Structures are given as C-alpha cells and as structure tokens.
Amino acid sequence: MSEKRLSGEVFYPSEDVISKAHVKNWEKLNKEASENYEKFWEERADELHWFKKWDEVIDDSDKPFYKWYKNAKTNIVYNCLDAHNQTHRRNKLALIWEGENGEFKTMSYFALHRETCKFANVLKSLGVKKGDRVTIYMGRVPEIVMAMLACARIGAIHSVVYGGFSVESLHERIEDSQSKVLIVADGAYQRGKIVPLKAIADEALQRAATVEHVLVVKRTGEPVNMETGRDLWYHELMNLPIASQKCEVEVMDSEDPLFILYTSGTTGKPKAILHTHGGYMVGTYTSLKYVFDIHEEDRYWCAADPGWITGHSYIVYGPLLNGTTSFMYEGAPNFPYPNRWWSMIERYGINLFYTAPTAIRGLMRWGNAWVNRHDLSSLRILGSVGEPINPEAWKWYNDVVGGGKCPIMDTWWQTETGMFMITPMPSVPLKPGSGTKPFPGIEMDILDEEGTPVGPNEEGYLVIKTPWPSMIRTIYNDPDRYVEQYWSKYDGVYLTGDSARRDEDGYFWIIGRVDDVIKVSGYRLGTAEIESALVSHPAVAEAAAIGLPHDVKGNAIHTHVILRVGVVPSDELKEDLRKHIAHEVGPIAKPEKIEFVDSLPKTRSGKIMRRVLKAKALGLDPGNLSTLED
Ligand code: WT7
C-alpha cells in the first residue's frame, strides 16, 4: 500500500490478514480521520445504540474538561448485553472461563444479561443507587464481570481494586471513593494457593467506615468470617425473589461516570481516574474492533486482569460491545506447567490473543518445547501491552507463538486514555519494539522542554494534542490535580508522563516513564506508595525506591532505607520489610533489593533525588548535581 520503503527491520502483513481486516487501507483511514476527527468519532458512535443522540460531538467550552457526545443518552451495558440479545448473538457465548483448578464455565449473551440483571437487583436491594460508588475486590472469575456490569447497569460507579493489592491499598481506595458496598470473593486461586481476599478485606474495613454492606462471592469455599448485619452471601441473595431477572437499564447521560480506577502517579496517593458511559464506550468499541480485527466467529483472549484498565477496556467492555466471545483464565500462566496458556489456546481455539511483554519473557525462558507441544494454528492476531517489548521477545512471540503468520499489535496506552492510542492495525507494516503510529483520529507528538516538536530519532516528552472520546474526564474528587498533572506542562496538550522518539518513518518508539512511576511486570506502581509502606514500619525512618532494569519484569524495585536510631540492620529485618510491603501494598510491590544506608541524596528543599540513586546503581554519570544539598 505504501510506496515508500521503510527503514530498519520491517514485517509486512500477509495478504491473508489484510484481506480479512476491517481496515484494509489504514493510511487512507488515518488521513481521513486526522482531517476531521470529529466526523470520524461521530460515525463510530453511530454504530452503537443511543436512547437519544448528541447535540454536539465535542464540547470544549471548559477545557481541559472536555465533554463528548453532549446531551446524548445511553448506557454502556445496554450496548454490551441488551442490544445483542435482540440479534442472532442471543445464544452466542459471551464468556468462556477456566479456573486454575480446572473448573470450567460458559455463559451466553442471554445468560450474562440475566445474571447481570439479577445482580443489579441485589445491589439495588442493598440500597445502591445511581452515582454511588461500589468497590470490587476479586480474582479473575465471571462474577467480577457481572459485578462491574451490574453496577454500570444501575448507574453506580464501580471501583475495581486488583486482587493482587493488599490491606493498605484496598483501604485507601475504599476510603477515597467513599464506597457504600464492597463486593469481594472469599478467596482466589493463584499458583495452587489461595489468596484470602475476604480476610484482607476484613482488615482493610477495620480502617474504613463508609462500607455498609459486604457482598461475598463464594469461590474457594474456605471458611471466612461473616459479620452479622454487614456481610451477605452473594449466592444466597441471588436466590431470593428480590433478585429478579428483570432490571431496566438506567438511562445515563453520555458524560455520567461509569467507573473510577486508581492508578499510581508522580506523587502521593494513587489517583482515581474517571471514565464515562458515552465516550469510553465509543473508544473501546472502535479500537478493539479495528486493532484486534474482531469478526463474528472469533474467540478472543485478553490475559490481563479485570482489576487494571486493560481488563476494564479489553476484557469487559470492548469485547462485549463488539459481541465477541471472550475467554478468561483465573490463574498463573505456568500452573501446573509452563504450557498452561498454550494448552488453553489450543483447547478453546483462540484466534486473538493479548498479553504483556513480561509474560512473554517469562514463558520464553521455559523454552520452545512447551509451546510446540500445542497446535496454535487458530491464532490470527497477537497483542502486547504495558511496557516496551524488546525485539528478542517480539521475535519469539512472532515466530514460536504466532508461527510467523500473526501480526503483533504493540498497543501503547494508559489508564487515563481508556483505549489504544499508539498501535498498529493488522494491515500496518510492523517494526519489532515500535507501536507504529497513533490510532486514527488521535494526534500525538514528541516535544522538548520548551514545547517544540523534536526532530527524527530525538527523545522528548510524549503528548496527545487533540481530545479523544475515552479520555480521562477528571481525577475523582480532585479536579485541580487533573489539570495540574496532565495539562499544565504545555498549554492545551495532554502530558503522558512517557518519553519517546519518532523515527524517520514517523514510527513511535516508547522509551519509558519520565516521572516517579515504576512499571514492574507491566504493573504501574508509584515510588511514593512503596516508600510510604516502608516508612510505616517501626524500624524505618526514611526510604527511597527506584526502578532498575530486570530481564523478565522490565523493571524491578530497589529500595534504600534509613533505619531509625538504635535499630540494628540484619537480613531478617530485610525479609520482614519485604513482608510488610506485601501486606500493605501487595506482593507485586516487593522490592528486589533493600539496601540500608545512612543518608539519601536530597535537594535543598528536601526532595529525594532518585535519579542520583539510579545513576549510581547503574554506574552512570549522575548529571547535574547543583541542587544536591550534600
Ligand atoms: C504506562 C501506562 C494501558 C494498559 C496497561 C498499562 C506503559 C503501556 C505500552 C507499550 C511501551 C507501554 C507506558 C504508559 N505502556 N503500554 N505498548 N509500550 N510502554 O496502563 O498502568 O496506566 O500504564 O504503561 O509507560 O504510560 P497503565
């Protein structure tokens, strides 16, 4: 399609892939969409159901508080479920699920609709109303999907907390969101063990006062504490007459909140990113359709967790909006053996598969034989997300998993963007390690400190120049922080927090975060969260956390700790600190290394200079030290 020869190593899509693709001429689509992105997003919205259409596609009268599909009425759940039930999709599988212990469940669109309605009526019976916040804390089980949809159906705002987070993280998120109801599983299976979610929640609730009811989903059957009056069994309520399968959807304004999702930022506490019914719906629907090229007969598997944005957009909402069949797996990729994932791709005939570089690198280490035992010829398109994928892992994914015939969609996006922003589509020529170009209708750039676009192959700040439908609307309860964090470095431009470069062909290459966010195995953690967990330990006076390169995890957490006077350093204490972090934040935040030090490099105003620690650890020049106090 393109006349121009591309530089570097390029993988061209096969005729097979292109002939099937929704978007065959991506350059034409990109051009049309960038000439009039409003029209592009209006036409996409027209593919979905609205109770009432918009007066205006974008309202930018109160920038950066953009509004999309002004005054339109919809409910994302209507488009995820009810709309399909009026078509041939009524009996189509919406969900195929396999538990880590081998249990298995499927649900048609009809069944998912019924269970969601029942669940929604249960929530109503607990007093949940439009605008109320509900925290959800579960593993990867079908009930988490139903819980999210049930909230959205009645206009409640869900706040899902990843099941790998622990007491303090959960507590902080419940408290900040002022949730009225907590939906929790008794536990979750993970690598053959049980994560005691209900027990963790009990501890978090001792410190949080807003929760009136806890709805407990039985997954493991292990005994749990049930507090009379507060805690209720989900399966019991679902069997009562109140749980009728009739539940009208709440008609929502396009801009009404759909969910909040906490993510780590530069400083302080995690912030609640707010997404809305209308724009988020159009963004996730369109991006998944074009990038993973969803067709009626496909079976799709996004191996992320619903507790992160990837799961919200591309396990729950995007796939259901497209009426596809999604597969969900509860447990660890290598349990009981390193072929678990490949065996499921074969057994369920997965066509579209989406995972993270860290998982690919982890599975790559076990060797090709585990993959080659399985027939993975059903695969058509592969995807990657969460951090840059190194060319070695890209090639292994391409050759060994994809058999050299599946284009890899390296999708760059964020909790805040809601949808893929820099991504190929199946017809785009690929370069391993690059997400290629922005999605149609998205305008991005790379700027220097002053806001001037940098030249080819120069590094700079990655920014988004025009609004997009699934963009973050605000930080819940903290609009000032929204403006300050994303819109204050450059006028009218959204700051992503990443650095990047663009090559001579206009392909984007992500370098990494430029703030105090560490991506560990694709998970986003703030140095502040790790440090405050450390400082909450009685032995610790001060702490600094940095991310250093790691072969499998991408980055690993390294910490420098100043002990309180009189505390004796020891290996046991290090182990105790590790456990403490796992208990407060979650096992994902456990540091790779803890080093006891006497002082930390600080600016005169007392800020820890993490870049100095990082440079020292990597044996690099620490750069400008003029602000160093000592
Ligand atoms: C950060 C956002 C959105 C899905 C999961 C992460 C990094 C994400 C890529 C990619 C290079 C990537 C960025 C971004 N990131 N995808 N394909 N290539 N880096 O969402 O937790 O909000 O993290 O993840 O640094 O800013 P998140």
XYZ file of C-alpha atoms and ligand atoms in Angstrom:
657
model
C 0.000 0.000 0.000
C 2.743 2.395 0.971
C 5.101 3.283 -1.865
C 7.798 4.372 0.489
C 10.420 1.898 1.687
C 10.571 1.766 5.455
C 13.882 1.802 7.298
C 15.121 -0.881 9.689
C 13.665 -4.336 10.166
C 10.096 -4.406 8.866
C 7.465 -7.148 8.952
C 4.826 -6.776 6.278
C 1.359 -8.213 6.864
C 0.302 -11.169 4.740
C -2.418 -10.942 2.101
C -4.482 -13.353 4.204
C -4.513 -10.996 7.150
C -5.168 -7.892 5.062
C -7.980 -9.416 3.028
C -9.875 -10.239 6.215
C -9.162 -6.960 8.046
C -11.845 -4.345 8.790
C -9.278 -1.702 7.942
C -7.501 -2.657 4.738
C -6.215 0.761 3.780
C -5.001 2.158 7.065
C -3.186 5.113 5.524
C -6.379 6.326 3.910
C -8.340 5.902 7.141
C -5.651 7.710 9.140
C -5.677 10.576 6.695
C -9.455 10.929 6.659
C -9.684 10.697 10.427
C -6.989 13.277 11.015
C -8.592 15.709 8.583
C -11.798 15.577 10.582
C -11.574 13.597 13.794
C -14.934 14.839 14.961
C -16.594 13.279 11.937
C -14.610 10.071 12.413
C -15.785 9.733 16.028
C -19.322 10.684 15.135
C -19.537 7.899 12.563
C -18.098 5.404 15.036
C -20.669 6.440 17.660
C -23.402 5.918 15.077
C -22.603 2.196 15.102
C -23.876 1.935 18.693
C -27.255 2.334 20.371
C -28.234 5.640 21.993
C -31.527 6.410 23.695
C -31.000 9.936 22.448
C -28.286 11.234 20.121
C -25.897 14.101 20.838
C -26.307 17.805 20.175
C -22.602 18.164 19.626
C -19.783 15.598 19.272
C -17.256 17.506 21.369
C -17.892 20.335 23.763
C -14.602 22.079 24.502
C -16.054 25.142 26.187
C -14.457 24.203 29.521
C -11.038 22.811 28.557
C -9.433 20.533 29.685
C -12.779 19.251 30.966
C -13.892 18.035 27.561
C -17.357 16.587 27.054
C -18.145 14.036 24.378
C -21.491 13.383 22.718
C -23.113 16.244 24.523
C -26.568 15.605 25.954
C -26.705 12.144 24.400
C -28.311 9.360 26.441
C -27.075 5.806 26.589
C -25.918 3.072 28.930
C -22.800 1.120 28.036
C -24.374 -2.063 29.435
C -27.302 -1.764 27.042
C -24.792 -1.951 24.199
C -22.824 -4.759 25.890
C -25.829 -7.006 26.543
C -29.362 -5.910 25.661
C -28.505 -4.877 22.111
C -27.009 -8.311 21.325
C -29.971 -10.115 22.830
C -32.143 -8.683 20.102
C -29.968 -10.321 17.428
C -28.501 -13.711 16.474
C -25.980 -13.165 19.256
C -28.516 -14.038 21.960
C -27.261 -17.619 22.132
C -23.657 -16.817 21.316
C -21.092 -17.372 24.049
C -20.115 -14.127 25.714
C -17.732 -15.754 28.155
C -15.727 -18.952 28.408
C -13.970 -19.341 31.726
C -11.447 -21.800 33.096
C -10.492 -21.866 36.775
C -6.941 -22.553 37.799
C -8.162 -25.804 39.329
C -9.624 -26.917 36.000
C -13.226 -25.854 36.632
C -14.990 -24.596 33.564
C -17.967 -22.354 32.827
C -19.556 -20.724 29.784
C -22.179 -18.011 29.520
C -24.199 -16.939 26.528
C -25.139 -13.305 25.985
C -28.597 -14.238 27.205
C -27.203 -15.769 30.400
C -24.818 -12.905 31.083
C -27.683 -10.476 30.665
C -29.887 -12.467 33.040
C -27.213 -12.813 35.737
C -26.263 -9.150 35.434
C -29.892 -8.105 35.887
C -30.264 -10.335 38.924
C -27.024 -8.993 40.366
C -28.159 -5.428 39.699
C -31.378 -6.102 41.617
C -29.359 -7.479 44.510
C -27.310 -4.278 44.579
C -30.490 -2.218 44.500
C -31.821 -4.188 47.451
C -28.704 -3.140 49.362
C -29.571 0.475 48.667
C -27.116 1.101 45.824
C -28.288 3.972 43.626
C -27.101 5.939 40.619
C -23.856 7.732 41.428
C -22.970 5.543 44.449
C -19.516 4.003 44.492
C -19.064 0.250 44.820
C -15.642 -1.310 45.386
C -14.992 -4.690 43.778
C -12.138 -6.882 45.021
C -11.975 -10.302 43.386
C -9.895 -12.633 41.288
C -10.436 -13.494 37.634
C -13.852 -15.137 37.874
C -17.034 -14.486 35.844
C -18.635 -12.786 38.848
C -16.219 -9.856 38.578
C -17.528 -9.151 35.078
C -21.123 -9.394 36.285
C -20.371 -7.166 39.272
C -18.978 -4.425 37.049
C -21.857 -4.670 34.587
C -24.439 -4.769 37.376
C -23.087 -1.530 38.826
C -22.999 0.191 35.449
C -26.488 -1.022 34.607
C -27.988 0.862 37.536
C -25.696 3.850 37.184
C -23.461 3.082 40.161
C -19.746 3.842 39.761
C -17.527 0.803 40.125
C -14.077 0.948 41.579
C -12.258 -2.305 40.986
C -9.222 -2.965 43.148
C -6.809 -5.504 41.708
C -6.849 -8.767 43.704
C -3.056 -8.623 43.979
C -3.247 -5.497 46.110
C -3.348 -5.840 49.851
C -4.698 -4.232 53.021
C -3.496 -0.645 52.852
C -4.020 -0.275 49.105
C -7.557 -1.608 49.421
C -8.293 0.520 52.466
C -7.027 3.683 50.799
C -9.152 3.069 47.699
C -12.334 2.282 49.651
C -11.870 5.353 51.787
C -11.059 7.725 48.943
C -14.040 6.551 46.885
C -16.385 6.529 49.909
C -17.813 3.226 48.741
C -21.077 2.074 50.235
C -20.801 -1.548 49.207
C -17.834 -3.860 48.800
C -18.118 -6.909 46.571
C -15.444 -9.428 47.459
C -14.689 -13.087 46.840
C -13.910 -15.381 49.762
C -10.575 -16.028 48.080
C -8.813 -16.536 44.779
C -6.744 -19.396 43.408
C -3.270 -18.350 42.413
C -0.471 -20.800 41.642
C -2.173 -23.584 43.564
C -2.582 -21.467 46.679
C -5.490 -19.442 47.984
C -5.273 -15.661 48.331
C -7.561 -14.874 51.314
C -9.343 -11.878 49.779
C -12.120 -11.723 52.377
C -9.647 -11.773 55.288
C -7.645 -8.962 53.648
C -10.876 -7.021 53.124
C -11.871 -7.528 56.792
C -8.618 -5.926 57.861
C -8.975 -3.075 55.386
C -12.530 -2.467 56.596
C -11.405 -2.022 60.181
C -9.874 1.206 58.948
C -12.700 2.246 56.578
C -16.067 3.451 57.785
C -18.225 4.077 54.727
C -18.994 0.484 53.775
C -22.483 -0.587 54.847
C -22.572 -3.977 53.187
C -20.110 -6.576 52.012
C -21.351 -8.955 49.358
C -19.295 -12.150 49.444
C -18.923 -14.388 46.407
C -18.008 -17.984 47.204
C -15.081 -19.114 45.072
C -12.886 -21.341 47.201
C -15.307 -22.422 49.932
C -12.654 -21.900 52.615
C -14.193 -20.672 55.886
C -14.418 -16.885 56.203
C -15.582 -14.523 58.894
C -19.081 -13.167 58.178
C -20.052 -10.132 60.213
C -23.736 -10.191 61.028
C -25.678 -7.329 59.503
C -22.791 -6.248 57.301
C -21.706 -9.317 55.330
C -24.029 -11.198 52.985
C -23.522 -14.192 50.723
C -23.978 -13.383 47.060
C -25.351 -16.842 46.184
C -27.992 -16.553 48.897
C -29.235 -13.161 47.720
C -29.218 -14.297 44.079
C -31.732 -16.987 45.076
C -34.195 -14.615 46.721
C -37.222 -13.154 44.904
C -35.594 -9.684 45.010
C -33.054 -10.976 42.501
C -35.473 -10.895 39.590
C -34.026 -11.179 36.117
C -35.881 -8.071 35.047
C -33.975 -4.880 35.593
C -34.365 -1.872 33.335
C -31.127 -0.103 32.485
C -30.659 3.313 33.967
C -30.645 5.840 31.131
C -27.351 7.672 31.552
C -26.089 10.909 30.187
C -23.128 10.353 27.883
C -20.931 12.159 30.431
C -22.211 10.361 33.549
C -19.424 8.475 35.353
C -19.050 4.788 34.519
C -16.146 3.889 36.773
C -13.157 5.110 38.660
C -9.917 3.206 38.607
C -6.983 4.023 40.842
C -3.557 4.326 39.363
C -0.176 5.489 40.554
C 1.047 8.930 39.756
C 4.072 11.072 40.316
C 3.494 11.900 43.922
C 1.427 10.908 46.890
C -1.577 8.667 46.907
C -2.942 6.783 43.916
C -5.456 8.851 41.989
C -8.915 7.829 40.827
C -9.144 8.113 37.047
C -12.729 8.767 35.984
C -14.285 7.414 32.778
C -17.795 7.985 31.453
C -20.507 5.973 29.682
C -20.599 7.581 26.221
C -17.076 8.390 25.099
C -15.427 5.418 26.773
C -17.938 3.164 25.035
C -17.160 4.541 21.584
C -13.385 4.462 22.176
C -13.125 0.906 23.474
C -15.584 -0.460 20.918
C -13.831 1.079 17.914
C -10.249 0.447 18.983
C -10.787 -3.233 19.753
C -12.728 -3.789 16.556
C -10.061 -2.252 14.324
C -6.910 -3.371 16.107
C -7.810 -6.945 17.039
C -9.976 -7.098 13.958
C -12.930 -8.731 15.673
C -15.099 -10.951 13.471
C -18.264 -12.819 14.367
C -16.665 -16.266 14.581
C -13.625 -15.185 16.616
C -12.625 -16.293 20.062
C -10.644 -13.632 21.840
C -8.449 -13.833 24.929
C -7.011 -10.897 26.824
C -4.869 -12.427 29.556
C -4.787 -9.290 31.729
C -6.680 -8.884 34.985
C -10.026 -7.067 35.155
C -8.522 -5.058 38.040
C -6.468 -2.958 35.622
C -7.533 -0.738 32.764
C -6.557 -3.409 30.244
C -9.173 -5.654 31.804
C -11.827 -2.930 32.013
C -11.443 -1.911 28.380
C -10.416 -5.152 26.736
C -11.779 -7.998 28.881
C -15.088 -6.472 29.875
C -16.353 -3.518 27.850
C -14.595 -3.653 24.451
C -15.234 -7.359 23.777
C -18.860 -7.241 24.923
C -19.564 -4.099 22.893
C -18.260 -5.984 19.867
C -20.385 -9.032 20.686
C -17.384 -11.316 20.669
C -16.660 -14.474 22.641
C -14.106 -13.810 25.331
C -12.063 -16.338 27.200
C -10.976 -15.720 30.804
C -8.500 -17.763 32.837
C -8.240 -17.484 36.583
C -4.719 -18.458 37.477
C -0.996 -18.338 36.824
C 0.433 -18.862 33.301
C 2.773 -21.641 34.401
C 0.444 -23.620 36.653
C 0.741 -26.535 36.931
C 3.174 -26.490 33.975
C 4.583 -23.818 31.647
C 2.277 -24.934 28.841
C -0.955 -23.927 30.598
C -1.624 -20.936 28.352
C -0.693 -22.736 25.127
C -2.871 -25.660 26.081
C -5.862 -23.341 26.575
C -5.250 -21.550 23.256
C -5.375 -24.961 21.603
C -8.332 -26.333 23.578
C -10.513 -23.262 23.159
C -9.363 -22.412 19.657
C -8.350 -18.852 20.490
C -7.928 -16.582 17.446
C -6.929 -13.288 19.033
C -4.535 -13.220 21.955
C -3.420 -10.222 24.015
C -0.805 -10.222 26.773
C 2.183 -8.328 28.207
C 5.926 -8.438 27.417
C 6.738 -9.595 30.946
C 4.557 -12.679 30.496
C 6.104 -13.394 27.102
C 9.622 -13.113 28.514
C 8.674 -15.300 31.468
C 7.236 -18.055 29.271
C 10.079 -17.742 26.755
C 12.517 -18.794 29.461
C 10.920 -22.253 29.638
C 11.910 -22.958 26.054
C 10.086 -23.647 22.789
C 9.198 -27.262 23.524
C 6.349 -26.256 25.868
C 4.783 -24.192 23.109
C 5.484 -26.625 20.298
C 3.542 -29.393 22.005
C 0.401 -27.485 21.081
C -1.367 -26.668 17.859
C -1.692 -22.890 17.943
C -2.753 -22.556 14.315
C -6.084 -20.964 15.325
C -4.216 -17.745 16.228
C -4.588 -14.863 13.786
C -3.585 -11.747 15.713
C -1.375 -11.245 18.762
C -1.127 -8.248 21.056
C 1.237 -6.741 23.602
C 0.720 -4.057 26.239
C 2.103 -2.498 29.395
C 5.726 -1.686 28.619
C 8.065 -1.635 25.646
C 8.562 -5.090 24.157
C 12.196 -5.921 23.459
C 12.856 -7.171 19.910
C 14.029 -10.569 21.192
C 10.708 -11.224 22.952
C 8.819 -9.777 19.965
C 10.502 -12.248 17.622
C 9.897 -15.207 19.894
C 6.238 -14.234 20.195
C 6.042 -13.816 16.424
C 7.922 -16.992 15.401
C 7.191 -19.508 18.136
C 3.714 -18.492 19.352
C 2.350 -16.926 16.174
C 4.067 -19.299 13.746
C 5.260 -16.279 11.761
C 1.766 -15.539 10.462
C 0.170 -13.400 13.182
C 0.833 -9.667 13.246
C 1.680 -8.344 16.715
C -0.330 -5.335 17.874
C 2.001 -3.491 20.255
C -0.550 -1.192 21.856
C 0.601 1.862 23.795
C -1.987 3.420 26.064
C -2.716 4.266 29.701
C -5.367 4.041 32.400
C -6.059 7.657 31.537
C -6.502 7.149 27.798
C -9.027 4.323 28.216
C -8.212 2.957 24.759
C -5.253 2.130 22.476
C -3.527 5.332 21.378
C -0.379 4.279 19.534
C -1.000 0.961 17.874
C -0.744 -0.862 14.609
C -3.763 -2.344 12.902
C -3.386 -5.704 11.172
C -2.586 -4.117 7.798
C 0.208 -1.880 9.128
C 3.854 -2.884 8.442
C 5.484 -3.650 11.795
C 8.853 -2.890 13.322
C 9.649 -5.003 16.422
C 9.581 -2.771 19.505
C 7.539 0.053 17.971
C 3.811 0.568 18.431
C 3.931 2.138 14.944
C 1.611 5.177 14.750
C -1.310 6.783 16.574
C -4.770 5.280 16.108
C -6.995 7.057 13.540
C -8.357 10.293 14.948
C -5.592 10.564 17.555
C -2.919 13.203 17.207
C 0.309 12.754 19.145
C 3.676 14.420 19.219
C 7.030 14.429 20.963
C 8.109 17.741 22.465
C 11.202 19.187 24.042
C 11.259 21.077 27.345
C 10.002 24.262 25.623
C 7.190 22.559 23.746
C 8.833 22.397 20.317
C 8.491 19.102 18.433
C 11.795 17.222 18.432
C 13.459 16.013 15.239
C 13.580 12.423 13.964
C 15.076 9.994 16.467
C 15.392 12.611 19.180
C 13.986 11.871 22.599
C 11.284 14.044 24.144
C 8.016 14.160 26.070
C 5.201 12.146 24.537
C 1.987 14.198 24.339
C -1.534 13.974 22.946
C -2.649 17.018 21.026
C -6.359 16.551 20.443
C -9.131 15.186 22.674
C -10.349 11.609 22.187
C -13.655 10.056 23.302
C -12.378 7.686 26.007
C -10.094 10.247 27.595
C -9.904 10.654 31.382
C -12.510 13.236 32.424
C -11.031 14.141 35.784
C -9.411 12.734 38.872
C -12.356 11.848 41.072
C -12.713 14.419 43.847
C -9.584 16.236 42.708
C -10.121 18.253 39.510
C -7.181 20.540 40.301
C -4.823 17.618 40.305
C -6.238 16.569 36.930
C -5.350 19.922 35.413
C -2.020 20.128 37.178
C -0.894 16.604 36.365
C -1.834 16.348 32.711
C -2.463 19.779 31.247
C -0.063 22.189 32.883
C 3.344 21.489 31.355
C 2.202 22.612 27.891
C -0.828 24.698 27.039
C -3.769 22.660 25.730
C -1.705 19.499 25.388
C -2.055 16.274 27.397
C 1.185 15.096 29.014
C 1.504 11.296 29.094
C 4.442 11.005 31.507
C 6.385 8.913 28.976
C 9.385 9.761 26.890
C 9.603 8.613 23.303
C 11.232 9.168 19.941
C 9.921 9.009 16.403
C 11.973 7.531 13.584
C 12.360 8.773 10.021
C 9.204 6.846 9.000
C 7.111 8.505 11.694
C 7.028 5.336 13.828
C 6.873 5.955 17.582
C 9.284 4.220 19.985
C 8.457 4.434 23.685
C 11.435 4.845 25.970
C 9.767 4.815 29.391
C 8.311 6.859 32.210
C 9.878 10.198 32.991
C 8.181 10.527 36.368
C 8.283 8.564 39.597
C 6.217 5.715 38.251
C 7.827 2.280 38.030
C 6.463 -0.337 35.655
C 7.111 -3.698 37.316
C 5.992 -6.632 35.169
C 3.761 -4.108 33.411
C 2.119 -3.099 36.707
C 2.173 0.571 37.473
C 3.486 1.474 40.914
C 4.468 4.803 42.403
C 7.706 5.263 44.310
C 5.592 7.125 46.875
C 3.423 4.070 47.624
C 6.417 1.817 48.201
C 8.199 4.433 50.277
C 5.204 5.192 52.469
C 4.686 1.475 53.097
C 8.317 1.206 54.190
C 8.114 4.241 56.435
C 5.014 2.830 58.124
C 7.249 0.047 59.500
C 8.502 0.837 63.019
C 12.137 0.202 62.085
C 12.251 2.665 59.196
C 12.996 6.381 59.341
C 13.240 7.174 55.619
C 13.141 5.331 52.337
C 13.661 5.810 48.611
C 12.509 3.483 45.843
C 13.786 3.341 42.281
C 13.259 1.034 39.314
C 16.220 -0.727 37.753
C 16.197 -2.856 34.580
C 15.239 -6.508 35.019
C 15.306 -9.289 32.384
C 11.783 -10.585 32.926
C 9.964 -7.871 34.875
C 11.179 -4.993 32.717
C 11.926 -3.054 35.879
C 12.496 -4.218 39.431
C 12.129 -2.189 42.618
C 15.276 -1.305 44.517
C 14.998 0.494 47.827
C 17.338 2.493 50.034
C 16.331 2.543 53.671
C 17.497 4.649 56.594
C 16.739 2.837 59.833
C 15.608 4.541 62.987
C 18.265 5.242 65.572
C 19.109 2.137 67.548
C 17.668 -0.353 65.041
C 20.202 -2.990 64.081
C 20.329 -3.870 60.371
C 20.016 -7.573 59.520
C 18.866 -9.939 56.791
C 15.870 -10.887 58.939
C 14.845 -7.244 59.044
C 15.072 -7.057 55.240
C 12.784 -10.072 54.982
C 10.418 -8.505 57.483
C 10.313 -5.272 55.453
C 9.563 -7.237 52.308
C 6.659 -8.966 54.041
C 5.446 -5.666 55.386
C 5.294 -4.169 51.882
C 3.480 -7.243 50.571
C 0.947 -6.873 53.387
C 0.439 -3.133 52.932
C 0.646 -2.658 49.158
C 0.666 -6.166 47.685
C 3.106 -8.871 46.600
C 3.742 -7.024 43.304
C 5.444 -4.224 45.230
C 8.023 -6.445 46.977
C 11.454 -4.944 46.371
C 14.138 -6.905 44.564
C 16.733 -5.329 46.789
C 16.767 -3.468 50.092
C 19.892 -1.552 50.960
C 20.438 0.041 54.373
C 22.064 3.460 54.057
C 22.958 6.356 56.354
C 21.731 9.149 54.124
C 19.841 9.837 50.901
C 20.706 12.375 48.197
C 18.280 15.286 48.530
C 17.634 18.659 47.054
C 17.892 21.682 49.318
C 14.136 21.668 49.604
C 14.295 18.100 50.889
C 13.165 16.109 47.861
C 14.850 12.777 47.338
C 16.886 12.793 44.112
C 16.020 9.357 42.827
C 17.848 9.916 39.568
C 21.104 10.176 41.526
C 20.437 6.826 43.198
C 19.580 5.339 39.848
C 22.676 6.670 38.112
C 24.848 5.366 40.928
C 23.285 1.900 40.778
C 23.764 1.768 37.003
C 27.304 3.159 37.184
C 26.283 6.194 35.149
C 27.061 9.864 35.402
C 24.503 11.344 37.847
C 24.211 14.510 35.721
C 23.600 17.949 37.154
C 24.107 17.918 40.916
C 23.822 21.637 41.541
C 20.610 21.222 43.518
C 22.060 18.464 45.702
C 22.141 19.556 49.302
C 25.073 17.479 50.446
C 2.016 3.212 31.038
C 0.560 3.201 31.405
C -2.836 0.659 29.301
C -2.555 -0.670 29.502
C -1.721 -1.076 30.650
C -0.892 -0.057 31.294
C 3.444 2.000 29.646
C 1.756 0.811 28.207
C 2.959 0.282 26.474
C 3.532 -0.176 25.258
C 5.534 0.829 25.910
C 3.767 0.999 27.366
C 3.656 3.479 29.441
C 2.355 4.101 29.893
N 2.996 1.311 28.442
N 1.719 0.188 27.028
N 2.840 -0.872 24.353
N 4.827 0.135 25.019
N 5.053 1.269 27.083
O -1.650 1.010 31.775
O -0.923 1.011 34.130
O -1.930 3.079 33.106
O 0.369 2.313 32.469
O 2.412 1.911 30.632
O 4.707 3.894 30.269
O 2.463 5.446 30.300
P -1.083 1.878 32.954
